[in-house]
Amino acid sequence: MEDLKEKLKAQLIEQLNLEDITPADINSSDPLFGEGLGLDSIDALEIIVLLQKEYGIKIEDTKKGKEIFQSIDTLAAYIEANKKS
Amino acid sequence: MNNLTIKKYVSVKSDALRINGEIALANGSSADFGEFMKHIYHFYKVSYLKFFKMDALSKLGFIASKVLLIDDDSSRFEPEEKAIVVANRSSSLNTDVKYNQSISEIPSPAVFVYTLPNILQGEISIHHNMKGENAFFVQEKPDVPFLVNYVNILFKTTRTKKVIAGWIEVDVNNFYQAFLMDVEESDNNSLIANFDIDLIQNQLFTE
Amino acid sequence: MTRVYLESDNVITSLGFTTGQNFSAMEAGISGIHISENNELSLNPFPVSLVDKIRLHEEFSGISKNEHTDFEKLILLSAHKALAGSAINPSSHKTLFILSTTKGNVDLLHKKSGNNQDVRLYLWHSADLLRRFFNNPNQAVVISNACVSGLTAMITGMRLIKNGDYDNVVVTGGDVVSKFIVSGFQSFLSLSPQPCRPFDRNRDGLTLGEGAATVILTNRNPEKLPAVELVAGATSNDANHISGPSRTGEGLFVAINKTLNGIGEPPGFISAHGTATPYNDDMESIAFNRAGLQEVPVNSIKGFIGHTLGAAGIIESVIGAGSLVKNRVIKTAGLQNQGLAQPINTIKENLDITLRSFLKTASGFGGSNATALFVKHE
């Protein structure tokens, strides 16, 4: 799980063009949206693309996305529970 | 109406960033587009993380507008009195090609949103809180007489007090050129140049 | 003072190839939206409004034998039809052509014959084709402001005529539905799985539409009445977000205020943008309330023909002008139960009332907004 979280942080930084932010700057339990990383609705859509591309997970309901995308912790837990192995 | 005047103008080309025709920052190492934009960003100590999410056209327009308005007192006019009139040759074709490549895998919404040229006006409007008139024209070559006329119409017939006007182009071969003017009614003590077709076309734009 | 009138027009959509066919179909409640299984557009079936291509090729062959893309045929045919019903001289130096489009021939990028050096990919090239087709001597103008392109093009034409630059402006807009556009809106999760339902509490996204439209603006006094005048217009920016509508309706409110400034009475109805995305329609309801227009009848015709992008503002203005003349506001197809951030007077059934004016509004990506006021002369 910790490995997955670190990997996710690196993937988010890459996919969302988060300049001057390193995985160490992201606290796994901190909110991803709003303050913090300053992500917005387009970033949320890009995270959906990331989940599909890297983990084969499809999210079609944006309302569901809001809960899943709360933090690195919630995102990792969702991937663990849903990834195609 | 008073005569219109160019308070300041900025150009960005692969060799340098120029302010009022003078080189402000040379691209000494001939860095590529992205590196040069980042260099200007850091040189002017800009702090705006959204910049790094923009496509090339919006980055170029954002940087040019940032340098243009860096010492402007934004409180002199209401947001809805500030307009943006921009033209270019390739619309968003540079990003269209990139987005089209992503379709075969998983289409990227963050790339798709930039496949509209007027997004750069949105980016400039957001950063500088400009809510006035907006128009994006696509022209084979810069049509200075048309743009000057249109800006004049805005001042004459709408509540416009300030126009950011010019040319922001990034083509499919990554050739790029930005030329932006800050146009206002003349107050006699801030005159850099008259808002004049011949002057812009034959001198300012080509510097 | 120079006045600018709508002299002649044309609309081409799934519902027909003339303004009359489109208006009659909408009056009769007929929708042009169907479920497409064309996997060149999308691997999953999806609702969309498409122009009948066989008829397009047939009708176009009647005016030219030259090879053209579907997009080019659409805009040329639309302009041709509008000019055929007009007394203006398209080849006069006092006539200007303006093209409104978001993506033009972008579908050439995913066809094998196309590459990114193809000159037809450039929007100015399409506009040049248009003005050359009608032997017009003036460099044509292209406006590409996302979903507000069409209305911005009309406002620009009006301003150039009022400024004395031209006597007539032929404003043509168009966009084709391509995989490029469909996949993009899908990636934004913006497309409804059903035909779109503007202003409805269960609305869940927009439907794309294909089409072209032309309106000829002129300073000549109308030969017959009733006639419709384009009185005023404004554009604005939300200065809020590049894709999400403003939560306060700020930009739209600014544009409406500027357009209605000095006009005594409220408009007879509002032809809204009404895309049927949850946020857009909420935003419009907030802006209309802020402008004090909550009692004014509002419709959106996107439930009939989808969102036709670069053509939308022109199509909706032309259909709105038809409503003015006939004193009949077209219903909002797809609307059952209004559910908006703030209450407004949306129209669920055709409404027959005496009309003198209407307000057309549009909002789109880039935070852009455009609004225009049309007044009837009898």
Coordinates of N, CA and C in Angstrom, one line a residue, chain B:
Chain B
M1 N -13.7 61.6 -28.1 CA -12.7 60.6 -27.5 C -11.3 61.1 -27.8
N2 N -10.4 60.9 -26.8 CA -9.0 61.2 -27.0 C -8.4 60.2 -28.0
N3 N -7.2 60.5 -28.5 CA -6.5 59.6 -29.3 C -6.1 58.4 -28.5
L4 N -6.0 57.3 -29.2 CA -5.5 56.1 -28.5 C -4.0 56.0 -28.5
T5 N -3.5 55.5 -27.4 CA -2.1 55.4 -27.3 C -1.6 54.0 -26.9
I6 N -0.4 53.6 -27.3 CA 0.1 52.4 -26.8 C 0.9 52.7 -25.6
K7 N 0.5 52.2 -24.4 CA 1.2 52.5 -23.2 C 2.4 51.7 -23.1
K8 N 2.4 50.5 -23.6 CA 3.5 49.6 -23.5 C 3.3 48.5 -24.5
Y9 N 4.4 47.9 -25.1 CA 4.2 46.8 -25.9 C 5.3 45.8 -25.7
V10 N 4.9 44.5 -25.9 CA 5.8 43.4 -25.6 C 5.9 42.4 -26.7
S11 N 7.1 42.0 -27.1 CA 7.1 40.9 -28.1 C 7.9 39.8 -27.5
V12 N 7.6 38.6 -27.9 CA 8.3 37.4 -27.6 C 8.6 36.6 -28.8
K13 N 9.8 36.4 -29.2 CA 10.2 35.6 -30.3 C 11.3 34.6 -29.8
S14 N 11.8 33.7 -30.7 CA 12.7 32.7 -30.2 C 14.1 33.3 -29.8
D15 N 14.4 34.6 -30.3 CA 15.7 35.1 -29.9 C 15.6 35.9 -28.6
A16 N 14.4 36.5 -28.3 CA 14.4 37.4 -27.1 C 13.0 37.8 -26.8
L17 N 12.9 38.3 -25.5 CA 11.7 39.0 -25.1 C 12.0 40.5 -25.2
R18 N 11.2 41.3 -25.8 CA 11.4 42.7 -25.9 C 10.3 43.5 -25.3
I19 N 10.7 44.6 -24.6 CA 9.7 45.5 -24.1 C 9.9 46.8 -24.7
N20 N 8.8 47.4 -25.3 CA 8.9 48.6 -26.1 C 10.1 48.6 -27.1
G21 N 10.3 47.5 -27.7 CA 11.3 47.4 -28.7 C 12.7 47.1 -28.2
E22 N 12.9 47.2 -26.9 CA 14.3 46.9 -26.4 C 14.3 45.5 -25.8
I23 N 15.4 44.8 -26.0 CA 15.6 43.5 -25.5 C 15.6 43.5 -24.0
A24 N 14.7 42.8 -23.4 CA 14.6 42.7 -21.9 C 15.2 41.4 -21.4
L25 N 15.2 40.4 -22.3 CA 15.7 39.1 -21.9 C 16.0 38.3 -23.2
A26 N 17.3 38.1 -23.4 CA 17.7 37.4 -24.6 C 17.6 35.9 -24.3
N27 N 17.3 35.1 -25.3 CA 17.3 33.7 -25.2 C 18.7 33.2 -25.6
G28 N 19.6 33.6 -24.7 CA 21.1 33.4 -25.0 C 21.4 32.0 -25.4
S29 N 20.9 31.0 -24.6 CA 21.3 29.7 -24.9 C 20.4 29.0 -26.0
S30 N 19.6 29.8 -26.6 CA 18.7 29.3 -27.7 C 17.9 28.1 -27.1
A31 N 17.4 28.3 -25.9 CA 16.6 27.2 -25.3 C 15.4 27.0 -26.1
D32 N 14.8 25.8 -26.0 CA 13.6 25.5 -26.7 C 12.4 26.3 -26.1
F33 N 11.2 26.2 -26.7 CA 10.1 27.1 -26.4 C 9.8 27.0 -24.9
G34 N 9.6 25.7 -24.4 CA 9.2 25.5 -23.0 C 10.3 26.1 -22.0
E35 N 11.5 25.9 -22.3 CA 12.6 26.3 -21.5 C 12.6 27.9 -21.4
F36 N 12.4 28.5 -22.6 CA 12.5 29.9 -22.7 C 11.3 30.5 -21.9
M37 N 10.1 29.9 -22.0 CA 9.0 30.4 -21.3 C 9.2 30.4 -19.8
K38 N 9.8 29.2 -19.3 CA 10.0 29.0 -17.9 C 11.1 30.0 -17.4
H39 N 12.1 30.3 -18.3 CA 13.1 31.2 -18.0 C 12.5 32.6 -17.7
I40 N 11.6 33.0 -18.6 CA 10.9 34.3 -18.4 C 10.1 34.3 -17.2
Y41 N 9.4 33.2 -17.0 CA 8.5 33.1 -15.8 C 9.4 33.3 -14.5
H42 N 10.5 32.6 -14.4 CA 11.3 32.8 -13.2 C 12.0 34.1 -13.1
F43 N 12.4 34.7 -14.3 CA 13.1 36.0 -14.3 C 12.2 37.0 -13.7
Y44 N 10.9 36.9 -14.0 CA 10.0 38.0 -13.5 C 9.3 37.5 -12.2
K45 N 9.8 36.4 -11.6 CA 9.4 35.9 -10.3 C 7.9 35.7 -10.3
V46 N 7.4 35.2 -11.4 CA 5.9 34.9 -11.4 C 5.6 33.7 -10.6
S47 N 4.5 33.7 -9.8 CA 4.1 32.6 -9.0 C 2.7 32.2 -9.4
Y48 N 2.5 31.3 -10.3 CA 1.2 31.0 -10.8 C 1.3 29.5 -11.3
L49 N 0.9 28.6 -10.4 CA 1.1 27.2 -10.8 C 0.4 26.7 -12.0
K50 N -0.8 27.4 -12.3 CA -1.6 27.0 -13.4 C -0.8 27.2 -14.8
F51 N 0.2 28.0 -14.7 CA 1.0 28.3 -15.9 C 1.6 27.0 -16.5
F52 N 2.0 26.1 -15.6 CA 2.6 24.8 -16.0 C 1.6 23.8 -16.6
K53 N 0.3 24.1 -16.5 CA -0.7 23.2 -17.1 C -1.1 23.7 -18.4
M54 N -0.7 24.9 -18.8 CA -1.2 25.5 -20.1 C -0.5 24.8 -21.3
D55 N -1.2 24.9 -22.4 CA -0.5 24.5 -23.7 C 0.4 25.6 -24.2
A56 N 1.1 25.4 -25.3 CA 2.1 26.4 -25.7 C 1.5 27.7 -26.0
L57 N 0.3 27.7 -26.7 CA -0.3 29.0 -27.1 C -0.7 29.8 -25.9
S58 N -1.3 29.2 -24.9 CA -1.7 29.9 -23.7 C -0.4 30.3 -22.9
K59 N 0.6 29.5 -22.8 CA 1.8 29.9 -22.1 C 2.4 31.2 -22.7
L60 N 2.4 31.2 -24.0 CA 3.0 32.3 -24.8 C 2.2 33.6 -24.5
G61 N 0.8 33.4 -24.6 CA 0.0 34.6 -24.4 C 0.0 35.0 -22.9
F62 N 0.1 34.1 -22.0 CA 0.1 34.4 -20.6 C 1.4 35.2 -20.3
I63 N 2.5 34.7 -20.7 CA 3.8 35.3 -20.4 C 3.8 36.7 -21.0
A64 N 3.4 36.8 -22.3 CA 3.4 38.2 -22.9 C 2.5 39.1 -22.1
S65 N 1.3 38.7 -21.7 CA 0.4 39.6 -21.0 C 1.0 39.9 -19.6
K66 N 1.6 38.9 -19.0 CA 2.2 39.1 -17.6 C 3.3 40.2 -17.7
V67 N 4.2 40.1 -18.6 CA 5.2 41.1 -18.8 C 4.6 42.5 -19.1
L68 N 3.6 42.4 -20.0 CA 2.9 43.7 -20.4 C 2.3 44.4 -19.2
L69 N 1.7 43.7 -18.3 CA 0.9 44.3 -17.3 C 1.5 44.3 -15.9
I70 N 2.8 43.9 -15.9 CA 3.5 43.7 -14.6 C 3.5 44.9 -13.7
D71 N 3.6 46.1 -14.3 CA 3.6 47.3 -13.4 C 2.4 48.2 -13.7
D72 N 1.3 47.5 -14.2 CA 0.1 48.2 -14.5 C -0.7 48.3 -13.2
D73 N -1.3 49.5 -12.9 CA -2.2 49.6 -11.8 C -3.6 49.2 -12.2
S74 N -3.9 48.0 -11.8 CA -5.2 47.4 -12.3 C -6.4 48.0 -11.8
S75 N -6.3 48.8 -10.7 CA -7.5 49.4 -10.1 C -8.0 50.6 -10.9
R76 N -7.3 51.1 -11.9 CA -7.7 52.3 -12.5 C -9.0 52.1 -13.3
F77 N -9.3 50.9 -13.8 CA -10.5 50.6 -14.5 C -11.2 49.4 -13.9
E78 N -12.5 49.4 -14.2 CA -13.4 48.3 -13.8 C -13.0 47.1 -14.6
P79 N -13.2 45.9 -14.1 CA -12.9 44.6 -14.8 C -13.6 44.6 -16.2
E80 N -14.9 45.1 -16.2 CA -15.6 45.0 -17.5 C -15.3 46.1 -18.5
E81 N -14.3 46.9 -18.1 CA -13.9 48.0 -19.0 C -12.6 47.5 -19.7
K82 N -12.1 46.3 -19.4 CA -10.8 45.9 -20.0 C -11.1 44.7 -21.0
A83 N -10.7 44.9 -22.2 CA -11.0 44.0 -23.3 C -9.7 43.3 -23.8
I84 N -9.9 42.2 -24.5 CA -8.8 41.4 -25.1 C -9.1 41.1 -26.5
V85 N -8.3 41.6 -27.4 CA -8.5 41.3 -28.9 C -7.2 40.7 -29.4
V86 N -7.3 39.4 -29.8 CA -6.1 38.7 -30.2 C -6.3 38.0 -31.5
A87 N -5.3 37.9 -32.3 CA -5.4 37.2 -33.6 C -4.2 36.3 -33.7
N88 N -4.4 35.3 -34.6 CA -3.2 34.5 -35.0 C -3.5 33.7 -36.3
R89 N -2.5 33.0 -36.7 CA -2.6 32.3 -38.0 C -3.1 30.9 -37.9
S90 N -2.6 30.2 -36.8 CA -2.8 28.7 -36.8 C -3.9 28.3 -35.8
S91 N -4.6 29.3 -35.3 CA -5.6 28.9 -34.2 C -4.9 28.1 -33.2
S92 N -5.5 26.9 -32.8 CA -4.9 26.0 -31.8 C -4.3 24.8 -32.5
L93 N -3.9 24.9 -33.7 CA -3.5 23.7 -34.5 C -2.4 22.9 -33.8
N94 N -1.4 23.6 -33.2 CA -0.3 22.9 -32.5 C -0.8 21.9 -31.5
T95 N -1.8 22.4 -30.7 CA -2.4 21.5 -29.7 C -3.4 20.5 -30.3
D96 N -4.1 20.9 -31.4 CA -5.0 20.0 -32.0 C -4.3 18.7 -32.4
V97 N -3.1 18.9 -33.0 CA -2.3 17.7 -33.4 C -1.9 16.9 -32.2
K98 N -1.6 17.5 -31.1 CA -1.2 16.7 -29.9 C -2.5 16.0 -29.4
Y99 N -3.6 16.7 -29.3 CA -4.8 16.1 -28.8 C -5.2 14.9 -29.7
N100 N -5.1 15.1 -31.0 CA -5.5 14.1 -32.0 C -4.7 12.8 -31.7
Q101 N -3.4 13.0 -31.4 CA -2.6 11.8 -31.1 C -3.0 11.1 -29.8
S102 N -3.6 11.8 -28.9 CA -4.0 11.2 -27.6 C -5.3 10.4 -27.8
I103 N -6.1 10.7 -28.9 CA -7.4 10.0 -29.1 C -7.2 8.5 -29.2
S104 N -6.2 8.1 -29.9 CA -6.0 6.6 -30.1 C -5.8 5.9 -28.8
E105 N -5.2 6.6 -27.8 CA -5.1 5.9 -26.5 C -6.3 6.3 -25.7
I106 N -6.1 7.2 -24.7 CA -7.2 7.7 -23.9 C -7.2 9.2 -24.1
P107 N -8.2 9.8 -24.6 CA -8.2 11.2 -24.9 C -8.0 12.0 -23.6
S108 N -7.2 13.0 -23.7 CA -6.8 13.8 -22.5 C -7.7 15.1 -22.4
P109 N -8.5 15.2 -21.4 CA -9.4 16.4 -21.2 C -8.5 17.7 -21.0
A110 N -7.3 17.5 -20.4 CA -6.5 18.6 -20.1 C -5.8 19.2 -21.4
V111 N -5.7 18.3 -22.4 CA -5.2 18.7 -23.7 C -6.4 19.3 -24.5
F112 N -7.5 18.5 -24.5 CA -8.6 18.9 -25.3 C -9.1 20.4 -25.0
V113 N -9.1 20.8 -23.8 CA -9.6 22.1 -23.4 C -8.8 23.2 -24.2
Y114 N -7.5 22.9 -24.5 CA -6.7 23.9 -25.2 C -6.8 23.9 -26.7
T115 N -7.8 23.0 -27.2 CA -7.9 23.0 -28.6 C -8.9 24.1 -29.1
L116 N -9.0 25.1 -28.3 CA -9.8 26.3 -28.7 C -8.8 27.5 -28.5
P117 N -8.6 28.4 -29.5 CA -7.6 29.4 -29.3 C -8.0 30.4 -28.3
N118 N -9.3 30.7 -28.1 CA -9.7 31.7 -27.1 C -9.5 31.3 -25.7
I119 N -9.1 30.1 -25.4 CA -8.7 29.7 -24.1 C -7.6 30.6 -23.5
L120 N -6.7 31.0 -24.4 CA -5.7 31.9 -23.9 C -6.3 33.3 -23.4
Q121 N -7.4 33.7 -24.0 CA -8.0 34.9 -23.5 C -8.6 34.6 -22.2
G122 N -9.1 33.4 -22.0 CA -9.6 33.0 -20.7 C -8.5 33.1 -19.6
E123 N -7.4 32.5 -20.0 CA -6.2 32.5 -19.0 C -5.8 33.9 -18.7
I124 N -5.7 34.8 -19.7 CA -5.3 36.1 -19.4 C -6.4 36.9 -18.6
S125 N -7.6 36.6 -18.9 CA -8.7 37.3 -18.2 C -8.7 36.9 -16.7
I126 N -8.5 35.6 -16.5 CA -8.6 35.1 -15.1 C -7.4 35.7 -14.3
H127 N -6.2 35.7 -14.9 CA -5.1 36.2 -14.1 C -5.1 37.7 -13.8
H128 N -5.7 38.4 -14.8 CA -5.7 39.9 -14.7 C -7.1 40.5 -14.4
N129 N -8.0 39.5 -14.1 CA -9.4 39.9 -13.8 C -10.0 40.9 -14.8
M130 N -10.0 40.5 -16.0 CA -10.5 41.3 -17.1 C -11.8 40.7 -17.6
K131 N -12.9 41.4 -17.6 CA -14.2 40.9 -17.9 C -14.8 41.6 -19.1
G132 N -14.1 42.4 -19.8 CA -14.7 43.1 -20.9 C -14.8 42.3 -22.2
E133 N -14.8 43.1 -23.3 CA -15.0 42.5 -24.6 C -13.9 41.5 -25.0
N134 N -14.3 40.4 -25.7 CA -13.4 39.3 -26.1 C -13.5 39.0 -27.5
A135 N -12.5 39.0 -28.3 CA -12.6 38.4 -29.7 C -11.3 37.8 -30.1
F136 N -11.4 36.6 -30.7 CA -10.3 35.9 -31.2 C -10.4 35.8 -32.7
F137 N -9.5 36.4 -33.5 CA -9.6 36.4 -35.0 C -8.5 35.5 -35.5
V138 N -8.8 34.8 -36.6 CA -7.8 33.9 -37.2 C -7.5 34.5 -38.6
Q139 N -6.2 34.8 -38.9 CA -5.8 35.5 -40.1 C -4.6 34.9 -40.7
E140 N -4.6 34.9 -42.1 CA -3.4 34.3 -42.7 C -2.1 35.0 -42.3
K141 N -2.2 36.3 -42.4 CA -1.1 37.2 -41.9 C -1.6 38.2 -40.9
P142 N -0.8 38.8 -40.1 CA -1.3 39.8 -39.2 C -2.0 40.9 -40.0
D143 N -3.3 41.1 -39.7 CA -4.0 42.2 -40.4 C -4.1 43.4 -39.5
V144 N -3.1 44.2 -39.4 CA -3.0 45.3 -38.5 C -4.1 46.3 -38.7
P145 N -4.4 46.7 -39.9 CA -5.5 47.7 -40.1 C -6.8 47.2 -39.5
F146 N -7.1 45.9 -39.7 CA -8.3 45.3 -39.2 C -8.4 45.4 -37.7
L147 N -7.3 45.0 -37.0 CA -7.2 45.0 -35.6 C -7.3 46.4 -35.0
V148 N -6.6 47.3 -35.6 CA -6.6 48.7 -35.1 C -8.0 49.3 -35.2
N149 N -8.6 49.0 -36.4 CA -10.0 49.5 -36.5 C -10.9 48.9 -35.5
Y150 N -10.8 47.6 -35.3 CA -11.7 46.9 -34.3 C -11.5 47.5 -32.9
V151 N -10.2 47.7 -32.5 CA -10.0 48.2 -31.2 C -10.5 49.6 -31.1
N152 N -10.4 50.4 -32.2 CA -11.0 51.8 -32.2 C -12.5 51.7 -32.0
I153 N -13.2 50.7 -32.6 CA -14.6 50.6 -32.5 C -15.0 50.3 -31.1
L154 N -14.2 49.4 -30.4 CA -14.5 49.1 -29.0 C -14.4 50.3 -28.1
F155 N -13.4 51.1 -28.3 CA -13.3 52.4 -27.5 C -14.4 53.3 -27.8
K156 N -14.8 53.4 -29.1 CA -15.8 54.4 -29.5 C -17.2 54.0 -29.1
T157 N -17.6 52.7 -29.1 CA -19.0 52.3 -29.0 C -19.3 51.4 -27.8
T158 N -18.3 51.0 -27.1 CA -18.6 50.2 -25.9 C -17.9 50.8 -24.7
R159 N -18.1 50.1 -23.5 CA -17.6 50.7 -22.3 C -16.1 50.3 -22.1
T160 N -15.4 50.2 -23.1 CA -14.0 49.8 -23.1 C -13.1 50.9 -22.7
K161 N -12.2 50.7 -21.8 CA -11.2 51.8 -21.4 C -9.8 51.3 -21.6
K162 N -9.6 50.0 -21.8 CA -8.3 49.4 -22.0 C -8.4 48.2 -22.8
V163 N -7.5 48.0 -23.8 CA -7.5 46.8 -24.6 C -6.1 46.2 -24.7
I164 N -6.1 44.9 -24.4 CA -4.8 44.2 -24.6 C -5.0 43.6 -26.0
A165 N -4.2 44.0 -27.0 CA -4.4 43.6 -28.4 C -3.1 43.1 -29.0
G166 N -3.2 42.2 -29.9 CA -2.0 41.7 -30.6 C -2.2 40.4 -31.2
W167 N -1.0 39.7 -31.4 CA -0.9 38.5 -32.2 C -0.1 37.5 -31.3
I168 N -0.8 36.3 -31.2 CA -0.2 35.3 -30.4 C -0.2 34.0 -31.2
E169 N 1.0 33.6 -31.7 CA 1.0 32.5 -32.7 C 2.0 31.4 -32.3
V170 N 1.5 30.1 -32.3 CA 2.4 29.0 -32.2 C 2.0 28.0 -33.3
D171 N 2.9 27.7 -34.2 CA 2.4 26.9 -35.4 C 2.7 25.4 -35.2
V172 N 2.4 24.6 -36.2 CA 2.6 23.2 -36.0 C 4.1 22.8 -35.9
N173 N 5.0 23.7 -36.4 CA 6.4 23.4 -36.3 C 7.0 24.0 -35.1
N174 N 6.2 24.5 -34.2 CA 6.6 25.1 -32.9 C 7.3 26.5 -33.2
F175 N 7.1 27.1 -34.3 CA 7.5 28.4 -34.5 C 6.6 29.3 -33.7
Y176 N 7.1 30.3 -33.0 CA 6.2 31.1 -32.2 C 6.5 32.6 -32.3
Q177 N 5.5 33.4 -32.0 CA 5.7 34.8 -32.0 C 4.5 35.5 -31.2
A178 N 4.9 36.3 -30.3 CA 3.9 37.0 -29.6 C 4.1 38.5 -29.7
F179 N 3.1 39.3 -29.9 CA 3.2 40.8 -29.9 C 1.9 41.3 -29.2
L180 N 2.1 41.9 -28.1 CA 0.9 42.4 -27.4 C 1.1 43.9 -27.0
M181 N 0.0 44.6 -27.2 CA 0.0 46.1 -26.9 C -1.0 46.4 -25.8
D182 N -0.6 47.3 -24.9 CA -1.6 47.8 -23.9 C -2.1 49.1 -24.4
V183 N -3.4 49.1 -24.9 CA -3.9 50.3 -25.5 C -4.9 51.0 -24.6
E184 N -4.7 52.3 -24.5 CA -5.6 53.2 -23.7 C -5.8 54.5 -24.3
E185 N -6.8 55.3 -23.9 CA -6.9 56.6 -24.3 C -5.7 57.4 -23.8
S186 N -5.3 58.4 -24.6 CA -4.1 59.1 -24.3 C -4.3 60.0 -23.0
D187 N -3.3 60.0 -22.1 CA -3.4 60.9 -21.0 C -2.1 61.8 -21.0
N188 N -1.4 61.7 -22.1 CA -0.3 62.6 -22.4 C 1.0 62.4 -21.6
N189 N 0.9 61.6 -20.5 CA 2.2 61.4 -19.8 C 2.7 60.0 -19.8
S190 N 2.0 59.1 -20.6 CA 2.4 57.8 -20.6 C 2.6 57.2 -22.0
L191 N 2.9 58.2 -22.9 CA 2.9 57.8 -24.3 C 4.2 57.1 -24.7
I192 N 4.0 55.9 -25.2 CA 5.1 55.2 -25.8 C 5.1 55.3 -27.3
A193 N 3.9 55.2 -27.8 CA 3.7 55.3 -29.3 C 2.2 55.5 -29.6
N194 N 1.9 56.2 -30.7 CA 0.5 56.3 -31.1 C 0.0 55.0 -31.6
F195 N -1.3 54.8 -31.4 CA -1.9 53.6 -31.8 C -2.2 53.8 -33.3
D196 N -1.2 53.6 -34.1 CA -1.2 54.0 -35.5 C -0.8 52.8 -36.4
I197 N -1.7 52.6 -37.4 CA -1.5 51.4 -38.3 C -0.1 51.2 -38.8
D198 N 0.4 52.3 -39.5 CA 1.7 52.2 -40.2 C 2.8 52.0 -39.2
L199 N 2.7 52.7 -38.1 CA 3.8 52.5 -37.0 C 3.8 51.1 -36.5
I200 N 2.7 50.5 -36.2 CA 2.6 49.2 -35.7 C 3.1 48.2 -36.7
Q201 N 2.5 48.3 -37.9 CA 2.8 47.4 -39.0 C 4.3 47.4 -39.4
N202 N 4.8 48.6 -39.6 CA 6.1 48.7 -40.2 C 7.3 48.7 -39.2
Q203 N 6.9 49.1 -37.9 CA 8.0 49.2 -37.0 C 7.8 48.3 -35.7
L204 N 6.8 48.6 -35.0 CA 6.7 47.9 -33.7 C 6.6 46.4 -33.8
F205 N 5.8 45.9 -34.8 CA 5.6 44.5 -34.9 C 6.8 43.8 -35.4
T206 N 7.6 44.5 -36.2 CA 8.8 43.8 -36.8 C 10.1 43.9 -36.0
E207 N 10.0 44.7 -34.9 CA 11.3 44.9 -34.1 C 11.7 43.5 -33.5

